[in-house]
Coordinates of C-alpha atoms in Angstrom, one line a residue:
X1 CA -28.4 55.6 -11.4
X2 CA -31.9 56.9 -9.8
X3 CA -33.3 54.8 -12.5
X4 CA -32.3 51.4 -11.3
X5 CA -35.4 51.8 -8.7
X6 CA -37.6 50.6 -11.6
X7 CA -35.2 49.0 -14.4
X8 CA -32.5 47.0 -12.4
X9 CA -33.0 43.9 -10.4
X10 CA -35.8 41.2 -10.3
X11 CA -38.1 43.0 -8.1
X12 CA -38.3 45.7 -10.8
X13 CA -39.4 43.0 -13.3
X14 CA -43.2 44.5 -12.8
X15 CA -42.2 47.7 -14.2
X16 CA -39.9 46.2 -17.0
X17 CA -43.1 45.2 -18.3
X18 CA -44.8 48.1 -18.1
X19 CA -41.6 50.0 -20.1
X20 CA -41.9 46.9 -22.4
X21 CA -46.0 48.0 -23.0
X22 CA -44.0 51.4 -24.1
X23 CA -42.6 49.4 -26.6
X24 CA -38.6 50.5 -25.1
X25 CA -36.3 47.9 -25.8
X26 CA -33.8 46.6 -23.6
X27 CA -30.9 49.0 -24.8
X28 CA -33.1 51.7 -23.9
X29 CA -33.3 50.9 -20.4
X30 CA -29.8 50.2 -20.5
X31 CA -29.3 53.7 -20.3
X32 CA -30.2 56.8 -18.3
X33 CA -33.6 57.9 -18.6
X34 CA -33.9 61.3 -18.9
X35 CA -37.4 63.2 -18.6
X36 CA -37.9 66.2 -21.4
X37 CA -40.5 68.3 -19.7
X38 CA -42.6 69.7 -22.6
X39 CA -44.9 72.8 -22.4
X40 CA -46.0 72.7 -25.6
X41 CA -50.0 73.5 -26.3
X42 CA -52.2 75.0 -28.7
X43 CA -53.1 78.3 -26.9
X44 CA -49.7 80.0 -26.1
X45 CA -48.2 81.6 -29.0
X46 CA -45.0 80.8 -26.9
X47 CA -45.5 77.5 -27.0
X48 CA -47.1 76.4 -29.7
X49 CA -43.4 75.5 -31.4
X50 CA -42.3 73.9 -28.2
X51 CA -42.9 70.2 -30.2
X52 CA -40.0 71.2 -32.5
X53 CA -37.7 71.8 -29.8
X54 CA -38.5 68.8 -27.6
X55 CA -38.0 66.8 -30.9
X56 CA -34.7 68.4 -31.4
X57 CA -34.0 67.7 -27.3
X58 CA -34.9 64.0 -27.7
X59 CA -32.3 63.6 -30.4
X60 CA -29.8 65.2 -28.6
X61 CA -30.2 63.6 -25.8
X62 CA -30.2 60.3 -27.9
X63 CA -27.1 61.1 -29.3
X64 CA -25.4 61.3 -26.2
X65 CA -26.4 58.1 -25.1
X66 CA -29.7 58.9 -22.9
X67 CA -33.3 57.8 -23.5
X68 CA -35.0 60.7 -23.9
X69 CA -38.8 60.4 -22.1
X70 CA -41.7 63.3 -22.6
X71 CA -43.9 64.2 -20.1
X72 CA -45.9 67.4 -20.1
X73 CA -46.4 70.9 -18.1
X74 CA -49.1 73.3 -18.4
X75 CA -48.8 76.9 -19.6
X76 CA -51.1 79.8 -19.3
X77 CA -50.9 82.7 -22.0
X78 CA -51.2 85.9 -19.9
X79 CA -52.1 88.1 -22.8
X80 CA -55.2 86.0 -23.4
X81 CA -55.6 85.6 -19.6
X82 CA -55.5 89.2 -18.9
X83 CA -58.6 91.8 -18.1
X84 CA -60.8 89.5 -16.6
X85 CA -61.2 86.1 -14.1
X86 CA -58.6 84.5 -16.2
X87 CA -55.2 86.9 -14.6
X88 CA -56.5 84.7 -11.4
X89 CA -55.7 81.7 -12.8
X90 CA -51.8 82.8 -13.9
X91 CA -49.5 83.1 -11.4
X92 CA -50.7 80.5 -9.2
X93 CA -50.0 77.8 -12.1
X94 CA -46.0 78.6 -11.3
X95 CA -46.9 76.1 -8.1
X96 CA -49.3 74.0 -9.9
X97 CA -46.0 73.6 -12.9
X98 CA -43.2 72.8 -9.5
X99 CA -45.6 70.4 -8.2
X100 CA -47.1 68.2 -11.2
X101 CA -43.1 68.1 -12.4
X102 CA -42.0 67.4 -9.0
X103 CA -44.5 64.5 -8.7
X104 CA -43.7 63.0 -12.4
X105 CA -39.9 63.3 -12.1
X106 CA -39.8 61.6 -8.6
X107 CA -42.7 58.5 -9.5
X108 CA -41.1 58.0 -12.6
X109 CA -37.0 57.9 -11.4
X110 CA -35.5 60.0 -13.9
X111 CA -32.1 60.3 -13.9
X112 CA -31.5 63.4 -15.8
X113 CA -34.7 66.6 -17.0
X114 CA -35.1 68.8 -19.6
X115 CA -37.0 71.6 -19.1
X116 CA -38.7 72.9 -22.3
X117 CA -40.9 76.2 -20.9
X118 CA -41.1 79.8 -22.6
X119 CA -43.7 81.7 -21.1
X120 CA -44.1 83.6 -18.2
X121 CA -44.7 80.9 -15.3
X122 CA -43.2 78.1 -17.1
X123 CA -40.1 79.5 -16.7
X124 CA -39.9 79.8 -12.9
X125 CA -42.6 77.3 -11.9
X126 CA -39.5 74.6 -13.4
X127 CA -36.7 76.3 -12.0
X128 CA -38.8 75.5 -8.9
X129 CA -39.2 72.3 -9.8
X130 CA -35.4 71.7 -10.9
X131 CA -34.4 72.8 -7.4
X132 CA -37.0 70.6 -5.5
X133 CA -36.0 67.6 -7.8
X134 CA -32.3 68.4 -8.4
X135 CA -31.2 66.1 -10.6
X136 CA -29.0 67.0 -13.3
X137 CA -31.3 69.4 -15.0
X138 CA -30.5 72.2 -18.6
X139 CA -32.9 74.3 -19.7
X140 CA -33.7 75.4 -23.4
X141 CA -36.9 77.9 -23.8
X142 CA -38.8 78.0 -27.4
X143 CA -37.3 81.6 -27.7
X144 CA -38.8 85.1 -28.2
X145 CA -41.0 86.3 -31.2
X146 CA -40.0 88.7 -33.6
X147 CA -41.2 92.2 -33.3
X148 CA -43.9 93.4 -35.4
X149 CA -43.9 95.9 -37.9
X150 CA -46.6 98.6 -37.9
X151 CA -46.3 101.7 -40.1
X152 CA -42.7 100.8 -40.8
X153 CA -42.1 100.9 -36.9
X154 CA -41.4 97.9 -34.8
X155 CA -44.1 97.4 -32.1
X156 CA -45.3 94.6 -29.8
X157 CA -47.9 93.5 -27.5
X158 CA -47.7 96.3 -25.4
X159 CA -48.6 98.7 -28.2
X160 CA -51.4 96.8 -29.5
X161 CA -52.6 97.3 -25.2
X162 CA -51.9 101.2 -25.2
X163 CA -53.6 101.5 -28.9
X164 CA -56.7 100.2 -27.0
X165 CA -56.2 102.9 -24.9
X166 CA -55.7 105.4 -27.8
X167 CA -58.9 104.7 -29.7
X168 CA -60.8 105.2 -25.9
X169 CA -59.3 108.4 -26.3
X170 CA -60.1 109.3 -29.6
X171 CA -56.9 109.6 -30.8
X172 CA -56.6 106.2 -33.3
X173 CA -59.5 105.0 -35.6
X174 CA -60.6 101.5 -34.8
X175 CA -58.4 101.0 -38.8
X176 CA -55.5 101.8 -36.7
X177 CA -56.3 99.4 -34.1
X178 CA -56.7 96.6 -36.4
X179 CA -53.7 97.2 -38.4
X180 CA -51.8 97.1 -34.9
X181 CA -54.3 94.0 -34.1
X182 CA -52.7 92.1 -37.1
X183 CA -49.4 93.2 -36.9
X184 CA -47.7 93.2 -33.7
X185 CA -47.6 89.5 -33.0
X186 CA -45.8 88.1 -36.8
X187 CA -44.4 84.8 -35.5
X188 CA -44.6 81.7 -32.2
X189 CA -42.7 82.9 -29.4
X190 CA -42.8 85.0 -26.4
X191 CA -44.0 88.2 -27.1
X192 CA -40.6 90.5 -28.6
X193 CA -40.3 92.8 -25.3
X194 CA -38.3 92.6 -22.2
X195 CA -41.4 90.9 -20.5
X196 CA -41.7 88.8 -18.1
X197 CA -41.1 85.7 -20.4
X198 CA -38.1 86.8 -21.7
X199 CA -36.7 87.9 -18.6
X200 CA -37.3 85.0 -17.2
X201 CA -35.5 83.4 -19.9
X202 CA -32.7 85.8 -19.8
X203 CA -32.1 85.5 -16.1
X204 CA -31.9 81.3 -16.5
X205 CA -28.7 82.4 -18.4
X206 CA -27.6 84.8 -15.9
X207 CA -28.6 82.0 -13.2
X208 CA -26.4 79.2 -15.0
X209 CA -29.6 77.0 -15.9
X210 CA -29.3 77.8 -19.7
X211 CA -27.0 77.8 -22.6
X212 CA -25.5 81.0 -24.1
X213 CA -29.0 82.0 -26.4
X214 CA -31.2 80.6 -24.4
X215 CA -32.8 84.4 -24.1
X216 CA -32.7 85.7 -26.5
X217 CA -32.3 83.3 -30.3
X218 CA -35.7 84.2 -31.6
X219 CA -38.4 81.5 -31.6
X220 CA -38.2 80.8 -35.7
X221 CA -34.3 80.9 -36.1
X222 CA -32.8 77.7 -36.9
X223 CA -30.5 78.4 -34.4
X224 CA -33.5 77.8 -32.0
X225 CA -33.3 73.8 -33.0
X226 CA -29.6 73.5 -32.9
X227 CA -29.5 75.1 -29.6
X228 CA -32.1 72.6 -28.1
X229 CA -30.0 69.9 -29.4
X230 CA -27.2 70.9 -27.8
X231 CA -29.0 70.8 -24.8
X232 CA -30.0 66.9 -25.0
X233 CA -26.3 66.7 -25.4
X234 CA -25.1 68.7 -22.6
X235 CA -27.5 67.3 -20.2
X236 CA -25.7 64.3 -20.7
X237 CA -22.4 65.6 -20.1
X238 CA -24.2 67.3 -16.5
X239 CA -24.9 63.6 -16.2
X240 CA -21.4 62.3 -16.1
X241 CA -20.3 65.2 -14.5
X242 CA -23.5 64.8 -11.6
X243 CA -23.8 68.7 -12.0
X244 CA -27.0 69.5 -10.2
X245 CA -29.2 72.3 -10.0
X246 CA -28.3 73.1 -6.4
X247 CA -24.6 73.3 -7.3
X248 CA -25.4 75.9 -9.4
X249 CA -28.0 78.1 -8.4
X250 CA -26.2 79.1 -5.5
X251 CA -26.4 82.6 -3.2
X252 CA -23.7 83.7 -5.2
X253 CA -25.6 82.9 -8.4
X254 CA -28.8 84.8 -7.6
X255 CA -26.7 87.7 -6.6
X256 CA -25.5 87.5 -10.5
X257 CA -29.0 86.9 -11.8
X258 CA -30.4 90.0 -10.0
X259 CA -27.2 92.3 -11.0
X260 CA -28.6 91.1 -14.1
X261 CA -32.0 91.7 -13.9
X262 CA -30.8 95.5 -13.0
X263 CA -28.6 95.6 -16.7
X264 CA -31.3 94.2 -18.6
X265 CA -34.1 96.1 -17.2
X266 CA -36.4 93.4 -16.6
X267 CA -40.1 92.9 -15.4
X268 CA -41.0 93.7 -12.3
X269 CA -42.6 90.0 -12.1
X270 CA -38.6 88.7 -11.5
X271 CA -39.0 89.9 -7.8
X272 CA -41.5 87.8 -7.5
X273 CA -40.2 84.7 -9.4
X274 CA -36.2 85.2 -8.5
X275 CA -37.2 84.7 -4.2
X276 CA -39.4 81.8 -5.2
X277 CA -37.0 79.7 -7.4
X278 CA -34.1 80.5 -4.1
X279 CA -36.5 79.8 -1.4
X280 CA -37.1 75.8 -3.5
X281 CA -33.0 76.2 -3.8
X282 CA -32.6 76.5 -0.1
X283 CA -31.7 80.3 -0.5
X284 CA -33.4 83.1 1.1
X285 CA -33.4 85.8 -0.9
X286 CA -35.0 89.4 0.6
X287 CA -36.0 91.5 -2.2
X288 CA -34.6 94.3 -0.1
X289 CA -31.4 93.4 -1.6
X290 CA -32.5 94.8 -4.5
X291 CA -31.9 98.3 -3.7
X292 CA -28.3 97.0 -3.1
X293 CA -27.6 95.4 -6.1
X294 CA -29.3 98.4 -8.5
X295 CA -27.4 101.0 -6.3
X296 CA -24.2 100.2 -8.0
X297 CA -25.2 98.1 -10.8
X298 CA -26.1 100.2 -14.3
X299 CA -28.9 99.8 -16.4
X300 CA -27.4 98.9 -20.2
X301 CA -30.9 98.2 -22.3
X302 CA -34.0 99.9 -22.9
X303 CA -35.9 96.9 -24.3
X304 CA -39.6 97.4 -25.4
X305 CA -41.8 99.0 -23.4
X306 CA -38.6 100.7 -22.0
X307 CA -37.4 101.6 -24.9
X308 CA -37.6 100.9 -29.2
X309 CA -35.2 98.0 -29.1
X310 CA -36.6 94.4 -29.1
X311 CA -35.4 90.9 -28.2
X312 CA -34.2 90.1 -31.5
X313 CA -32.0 93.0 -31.1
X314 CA -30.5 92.3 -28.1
X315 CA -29.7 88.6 -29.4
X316 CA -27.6 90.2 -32.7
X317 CA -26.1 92.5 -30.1
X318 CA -24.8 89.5 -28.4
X319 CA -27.3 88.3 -26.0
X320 CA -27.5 88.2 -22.5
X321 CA -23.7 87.0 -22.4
X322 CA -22.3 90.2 -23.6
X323 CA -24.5 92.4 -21.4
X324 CA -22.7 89.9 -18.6
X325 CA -19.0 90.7 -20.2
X326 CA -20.0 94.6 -20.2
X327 CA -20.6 94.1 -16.0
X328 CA -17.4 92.3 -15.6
X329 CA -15.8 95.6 -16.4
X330 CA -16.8 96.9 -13.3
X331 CA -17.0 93.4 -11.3
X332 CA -20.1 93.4 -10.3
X333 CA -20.7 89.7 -11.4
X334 CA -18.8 85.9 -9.9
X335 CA -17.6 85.0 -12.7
X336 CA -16.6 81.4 -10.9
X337 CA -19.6 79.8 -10.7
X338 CA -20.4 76.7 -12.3
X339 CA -22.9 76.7 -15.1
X340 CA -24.6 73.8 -17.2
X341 CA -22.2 74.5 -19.7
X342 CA -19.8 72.2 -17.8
X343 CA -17.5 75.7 -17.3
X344 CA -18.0 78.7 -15.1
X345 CA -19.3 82.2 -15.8
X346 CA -16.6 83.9 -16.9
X347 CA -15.1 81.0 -18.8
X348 CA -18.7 80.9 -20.7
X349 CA -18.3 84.9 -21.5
X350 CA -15.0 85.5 -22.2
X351 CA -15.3 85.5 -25.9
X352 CA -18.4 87.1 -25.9
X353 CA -18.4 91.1 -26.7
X354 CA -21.0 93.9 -27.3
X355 CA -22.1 94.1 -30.8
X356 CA -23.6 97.0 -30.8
X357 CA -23.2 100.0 -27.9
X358 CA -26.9 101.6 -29.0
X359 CA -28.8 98.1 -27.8
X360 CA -26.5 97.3 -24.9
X361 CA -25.0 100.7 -23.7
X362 CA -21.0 99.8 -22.6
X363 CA -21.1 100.1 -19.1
X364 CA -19.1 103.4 -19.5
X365 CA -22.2 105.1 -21.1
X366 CA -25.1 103.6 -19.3
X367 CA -28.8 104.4 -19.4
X368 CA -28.3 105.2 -15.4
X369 CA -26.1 104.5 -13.0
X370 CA -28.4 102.4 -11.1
X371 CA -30.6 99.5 -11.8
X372 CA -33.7 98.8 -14.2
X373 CA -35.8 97.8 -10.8
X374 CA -36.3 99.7 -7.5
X375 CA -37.9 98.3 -4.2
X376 CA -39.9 101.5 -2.4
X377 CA -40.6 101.8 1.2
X378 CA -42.4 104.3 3.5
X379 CA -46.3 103.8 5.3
X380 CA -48.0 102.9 2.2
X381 CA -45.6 100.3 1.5
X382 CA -44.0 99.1 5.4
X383 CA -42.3 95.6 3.8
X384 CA -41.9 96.8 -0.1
X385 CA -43.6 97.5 -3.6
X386 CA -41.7 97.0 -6.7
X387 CA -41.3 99.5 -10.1
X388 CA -39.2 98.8 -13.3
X389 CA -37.6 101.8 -13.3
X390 CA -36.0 101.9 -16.7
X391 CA -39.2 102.5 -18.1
X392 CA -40.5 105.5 -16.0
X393 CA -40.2 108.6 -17.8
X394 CA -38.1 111.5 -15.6
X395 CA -41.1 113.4 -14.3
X396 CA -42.4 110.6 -12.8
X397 CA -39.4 109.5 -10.7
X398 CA -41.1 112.3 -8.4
X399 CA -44.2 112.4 -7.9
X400 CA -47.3 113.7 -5.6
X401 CA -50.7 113.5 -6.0
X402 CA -54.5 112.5 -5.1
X403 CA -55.2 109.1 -4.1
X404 CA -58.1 107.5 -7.0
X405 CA -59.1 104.6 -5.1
X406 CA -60.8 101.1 -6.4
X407 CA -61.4 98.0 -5.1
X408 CA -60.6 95.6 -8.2
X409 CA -58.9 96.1 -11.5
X410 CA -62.5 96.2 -13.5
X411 CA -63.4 99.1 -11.8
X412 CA -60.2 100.9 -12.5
X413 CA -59.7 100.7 -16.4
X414 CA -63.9 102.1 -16.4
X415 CA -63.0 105.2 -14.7
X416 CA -59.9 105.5 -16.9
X417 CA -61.4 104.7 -20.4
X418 CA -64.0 106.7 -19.2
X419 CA -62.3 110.0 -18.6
X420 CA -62.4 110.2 -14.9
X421 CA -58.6 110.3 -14.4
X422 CA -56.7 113.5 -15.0
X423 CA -53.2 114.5 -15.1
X424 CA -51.5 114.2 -11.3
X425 CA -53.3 111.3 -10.2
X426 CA -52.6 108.4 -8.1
X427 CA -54.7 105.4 -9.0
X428 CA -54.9 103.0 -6.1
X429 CA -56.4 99.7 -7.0
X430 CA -56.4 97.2 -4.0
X431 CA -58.0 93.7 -2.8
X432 CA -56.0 92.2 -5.8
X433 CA -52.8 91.2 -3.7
X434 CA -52.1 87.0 -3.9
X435 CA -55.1 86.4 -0.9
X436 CA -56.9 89.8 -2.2
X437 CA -57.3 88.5 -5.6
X438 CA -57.0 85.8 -5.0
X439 CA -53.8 85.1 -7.7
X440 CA -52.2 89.0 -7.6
X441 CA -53.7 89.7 -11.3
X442 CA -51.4 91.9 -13.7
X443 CA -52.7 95.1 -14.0
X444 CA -51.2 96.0 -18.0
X445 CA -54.6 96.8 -19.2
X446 CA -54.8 99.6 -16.4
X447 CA -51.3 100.7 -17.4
X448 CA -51.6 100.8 -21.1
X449 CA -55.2 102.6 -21.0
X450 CA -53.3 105.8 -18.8
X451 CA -50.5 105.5 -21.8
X452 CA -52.7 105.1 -24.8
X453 CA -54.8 108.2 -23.1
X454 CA -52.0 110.2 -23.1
X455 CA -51.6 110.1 -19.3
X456 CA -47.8 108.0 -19.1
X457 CA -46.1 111.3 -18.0
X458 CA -48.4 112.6 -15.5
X459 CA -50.8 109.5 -14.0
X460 CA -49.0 107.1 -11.3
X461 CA -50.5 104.1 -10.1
X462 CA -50.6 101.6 -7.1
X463 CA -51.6 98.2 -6.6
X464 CA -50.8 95.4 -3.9
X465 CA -51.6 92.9 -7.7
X466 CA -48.5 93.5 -10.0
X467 CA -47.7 94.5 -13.7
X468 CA -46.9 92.7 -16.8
X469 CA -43.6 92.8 -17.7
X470 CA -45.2 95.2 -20.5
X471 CA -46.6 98.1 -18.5
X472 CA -44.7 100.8 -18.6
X473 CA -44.3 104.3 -16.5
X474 CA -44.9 104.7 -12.9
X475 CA -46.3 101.6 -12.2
X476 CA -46.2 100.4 -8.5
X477 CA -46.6 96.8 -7.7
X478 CA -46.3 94.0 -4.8
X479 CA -47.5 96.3 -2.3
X480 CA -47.2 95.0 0.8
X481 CA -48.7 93.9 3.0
X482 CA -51.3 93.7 0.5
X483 CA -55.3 95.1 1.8
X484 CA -56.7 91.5 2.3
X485 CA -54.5 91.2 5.0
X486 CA -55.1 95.2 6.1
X487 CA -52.0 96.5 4.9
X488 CA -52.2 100.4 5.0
X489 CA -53.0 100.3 1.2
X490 CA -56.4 99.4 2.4
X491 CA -56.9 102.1 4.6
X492 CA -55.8 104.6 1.8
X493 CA -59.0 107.0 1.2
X494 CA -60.5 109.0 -1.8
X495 CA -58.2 112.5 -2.3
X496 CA -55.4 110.9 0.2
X497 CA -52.3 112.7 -1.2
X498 CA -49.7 110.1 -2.2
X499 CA -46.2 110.7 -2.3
X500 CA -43.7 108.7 -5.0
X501 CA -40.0 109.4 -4.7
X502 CA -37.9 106.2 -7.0
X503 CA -35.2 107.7 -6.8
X504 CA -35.3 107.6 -2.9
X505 CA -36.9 104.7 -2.9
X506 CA -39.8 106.1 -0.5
X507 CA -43.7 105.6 -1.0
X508 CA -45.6 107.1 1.5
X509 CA -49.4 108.4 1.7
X510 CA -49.4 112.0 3.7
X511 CA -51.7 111.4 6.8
X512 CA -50.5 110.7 10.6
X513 CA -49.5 108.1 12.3
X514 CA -52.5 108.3 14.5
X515 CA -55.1 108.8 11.8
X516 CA -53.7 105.4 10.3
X517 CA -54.1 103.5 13.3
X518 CA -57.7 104.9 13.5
X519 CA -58.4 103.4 10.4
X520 CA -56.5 100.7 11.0
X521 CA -58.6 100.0 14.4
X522 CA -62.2 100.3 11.8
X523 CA -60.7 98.6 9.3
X524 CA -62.7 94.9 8.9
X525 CA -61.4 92.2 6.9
X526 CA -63.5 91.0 3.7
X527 CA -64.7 87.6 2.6
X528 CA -63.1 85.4 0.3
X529 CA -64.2 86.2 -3.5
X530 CA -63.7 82.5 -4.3
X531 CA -64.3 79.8 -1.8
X532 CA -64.2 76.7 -3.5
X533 CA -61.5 74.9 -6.3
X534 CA -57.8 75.7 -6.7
X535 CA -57.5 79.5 -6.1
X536 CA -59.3 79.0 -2.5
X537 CA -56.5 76.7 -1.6
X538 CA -54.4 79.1 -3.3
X539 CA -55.6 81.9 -1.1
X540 CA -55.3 80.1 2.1
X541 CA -52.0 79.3 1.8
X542 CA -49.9 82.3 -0.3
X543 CA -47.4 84.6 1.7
X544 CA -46.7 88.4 0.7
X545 CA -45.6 89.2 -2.5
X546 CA -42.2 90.6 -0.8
X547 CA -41.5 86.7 0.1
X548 CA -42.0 85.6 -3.8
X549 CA -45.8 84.9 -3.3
X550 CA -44.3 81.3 -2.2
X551 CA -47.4 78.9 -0.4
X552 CA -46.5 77.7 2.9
X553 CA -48.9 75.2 5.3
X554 CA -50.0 77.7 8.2

């Protein structure tokens, strides 16, 4: 056992009387010590049930003769993070959550983790952790929230963004926008769409990290606590077994997770997060791929802001299991993989089957052919930018239009609110890439002012930052290279005409070759907006956000 390093042997006495100042007894460190890794705070609405579930972890862990041990991770709430110097501070936490749970995992000996995230870089940030540590490792999230019900319709966090942009349009009374404000978010949990979050949480199914639920069993079922137990138990069993996390998050495994990804119609965010936790698996995974995967793989939901079908709906359809079953039908997913369950995929799905055909289209009837997520190319874009194409209305999948060009996310959503965007439109924002930003900010606000002001269906925009699993429409991320490091987003111009093809998988801007490299040759590069703390570390040592944003020592 890894534990022996501090409980076995009379050189370890020191430490024996350190567990003793614990108060563990000697039966306890008799047996594996297994590490619960708790997110739980008091300003996620994610996580603010996450003590329930460790509790329920630790017993189950108990149970199947382990000593459970918690140690904490931090979370950041991106809702309350977003619009302002706080969307800095959110993605680069993923690192901060892989490295603080690297460093107490490996001082500490555990035999066994836990992971206990929910929200958006919880999720990831411990996958990368799991990877780097790989010791026998299950996951168990604190589960989505329910939707909210507003008018008798269900609605979510997105549409309490876009009613912000309503009421800037005049078209909802500032009554309507509290009734939305006290509605949409009923219970705990991570918020009802197919977010980032949930995603996330979905795709550690698809990845074989989680149990069958994990996704989707909303945050205040009783099923949530049950499920957790079963976890403490099963991690047990990996235990025995020594199933580790680099046994199962194989190549093979991502290539599921991402045929996945395609189905569900995830957030754009998972081309991020799905490179970084491969890269910490010894896995290089180019997002070009992508384009692969969704060319032949159907999209089968339309999950909020896609669509009017929310996580609690997928879970009574069956859950991320029966969206894998439908995909079997046309093998698109290796079904022999080995899982956490102790079994492989397809011995996981078998009995699993699609509850109901109008939340998870058979794979006969799909939303499209092709995936929920495109990677575009072309001289805007020379490595890649990212769009969730499920949730792009048709007469945006083509597109051309004037380039409205701003240099931070601020200035943006005042030209929007303020009515200086009109139908046909290309908003550029730049300089808010991972170095530009520094922390690639999400850019919903943006997104959910053009819906809310009636623009979805006509307004495109652009930004080397990237979106929240809740924007919605044509909204192009991950742009890279990103303008910090003079990508040609940066040398894009006021009334440049901008050309969007999805469908082709082309995003170009319509000058000459030579006329880019003039600009190219003026172009000068920009200070550092923060030069001291954590993000200007950050900043001097993130890649591209076509490489997962991952930090490397240049």
């Amino acid at each position: 056992m890894k534990s022996d390093a501090v409980t076995k042997g009379m050189q370890q006495a020191p430490h024996r009387s350190l567990f003793n100042a614990l108060g563990m007894t000697e039966e306890e460190l008799n047996r594996p010590l297994v590490g619960i890794v708790s997110s739980y705070n008091e300003i996620v609405p994610g996580h603010m049930n996450l003590d329930k579930i460790v509790e329920a972890v630790k017993l189950g862990v108990a149970m199947a003769g382990g000593t459970p041990i918690v140690f904490p991770a931090i979370a950041v709430c991106d809702g309350i993070a977003m619009g302002h110097i706080g969307m800095k501070y959110s993605l680069v936490t993923r690192d901060l959550i892989a490295d603080s749970t690297e460093c107490m995992a490996q001082a500490h000996a555990f035999d066994a983790l836990v992971m206990v995230p929910n929200c958006d870089k919880n999720v990831p940030g411990l996958l990368m952790a799991a990877a780097r540590i790989n010791v026998p490792t299950v996951f168990v999230s604190g589960g989505p929230m329910l939707a909210g019900r507003v008018k008798g319709e269900k609605r979510s966090l997105s549409s309490m963004f876009e009613a912000v942009g309503s009421y800037a349009a005049g078209t909802m009374s500032e009554e309507d926008v509290k009734e939305f404000e006290n509605k949409v978010c009923p219970t705990c949990g991570s918020c009802s769409g197919m977010y980032t979050a949930n995603s996330m949480n979905c795709l550690t199914e698809a990845l074989g990290m989680g149990l069958g639920g994990n996704g989707t069993i909303p945050a205040v079922y009783s099923q949530r606590i049950k499920l957790a137990k079963k976890a403490g138990m099963q991690v047990m069993e990996l235990l025995r077994n020594n199933i580790r996390p680099r046994d199962i998050m194989t190549e093979k495994a991502f290539m599921n997770a991402l045929t996945v990804d395609m189905a569900l119609g995830c957030s754009t965010n998972s081309m991020l997060h799905l490179p970084a936790i491969a890269h910490e698996a010894g896995v290089e995974l180019n997002v070009d791929i992508a384009n692969d995967i969704s060319a032949k793989t159907p999209n089968l939901c339309h999950l909020a802001p896609a669509g009017p079908t929310y996580m609690e709906d997928l879970n009574e359809a069956g859950g991320v299991y029966a969206v894998m079953k439908e995909l079997t039908k046309k093998d698109l997913l290796y079904t022999d993989l080995i899982t956490v369950t102790g079994k492989t995929v397809g011995e996981n799905i078998q009995d699993s089957f699609n509850k109901n055909p109008e939340v998870i289209r058979p794979v006969e009837n799909p939303y499209s052919q092709t995936g929920g997520i495109a990677v575009l190319k072309g001289n805007l874009a020379p490595d890649s930018g990212v769009v969730k194409r499920s949730a792009v209305v048709p007469e945006m999948m083509k597109h051309e239009g004037p380039a409205r060009v701003f240099d931070c996310e601020e200035d943006a959503i005042a030209a929007i609110t303020g009515g200086k965007i009109v139908a046909g439109d290309v908003v550029v924002i730049r300089y808010e890439g991972p170095k530009g930003g520094p922390g690639m900010r999400e850019m919903l606000n943006p997104t959910s002012a053009i819906a809310g002001m009636g623009l979805g269906s006509s307004v495109a925009l652009i930004t080397d930052g990237r979106f929240s699993g809740a924007s919605r429409g044509a909204s192009i991320g991950h742009v890279s290279p990103e303008a910090a490091v003079g990508g040609p987003i940066a040398l894009v111009e006021e009334g440049d005409i901008i050309q969007i093809d999805i469908n082709a998988n082309m995003l170009n801007v319509k000058i000459s070759d030579e006329e880019m490299a003039a600009r190219k040759a003026k172009w000068q590069s920009r200070a550092p907006k923060v030069t001291t703390g954590y993000l200007a570390r950050y900043e001097k040592m993130v890649t591209s956000g076509n490489r997962g944003a991952i930090l490397e020592i240049k």
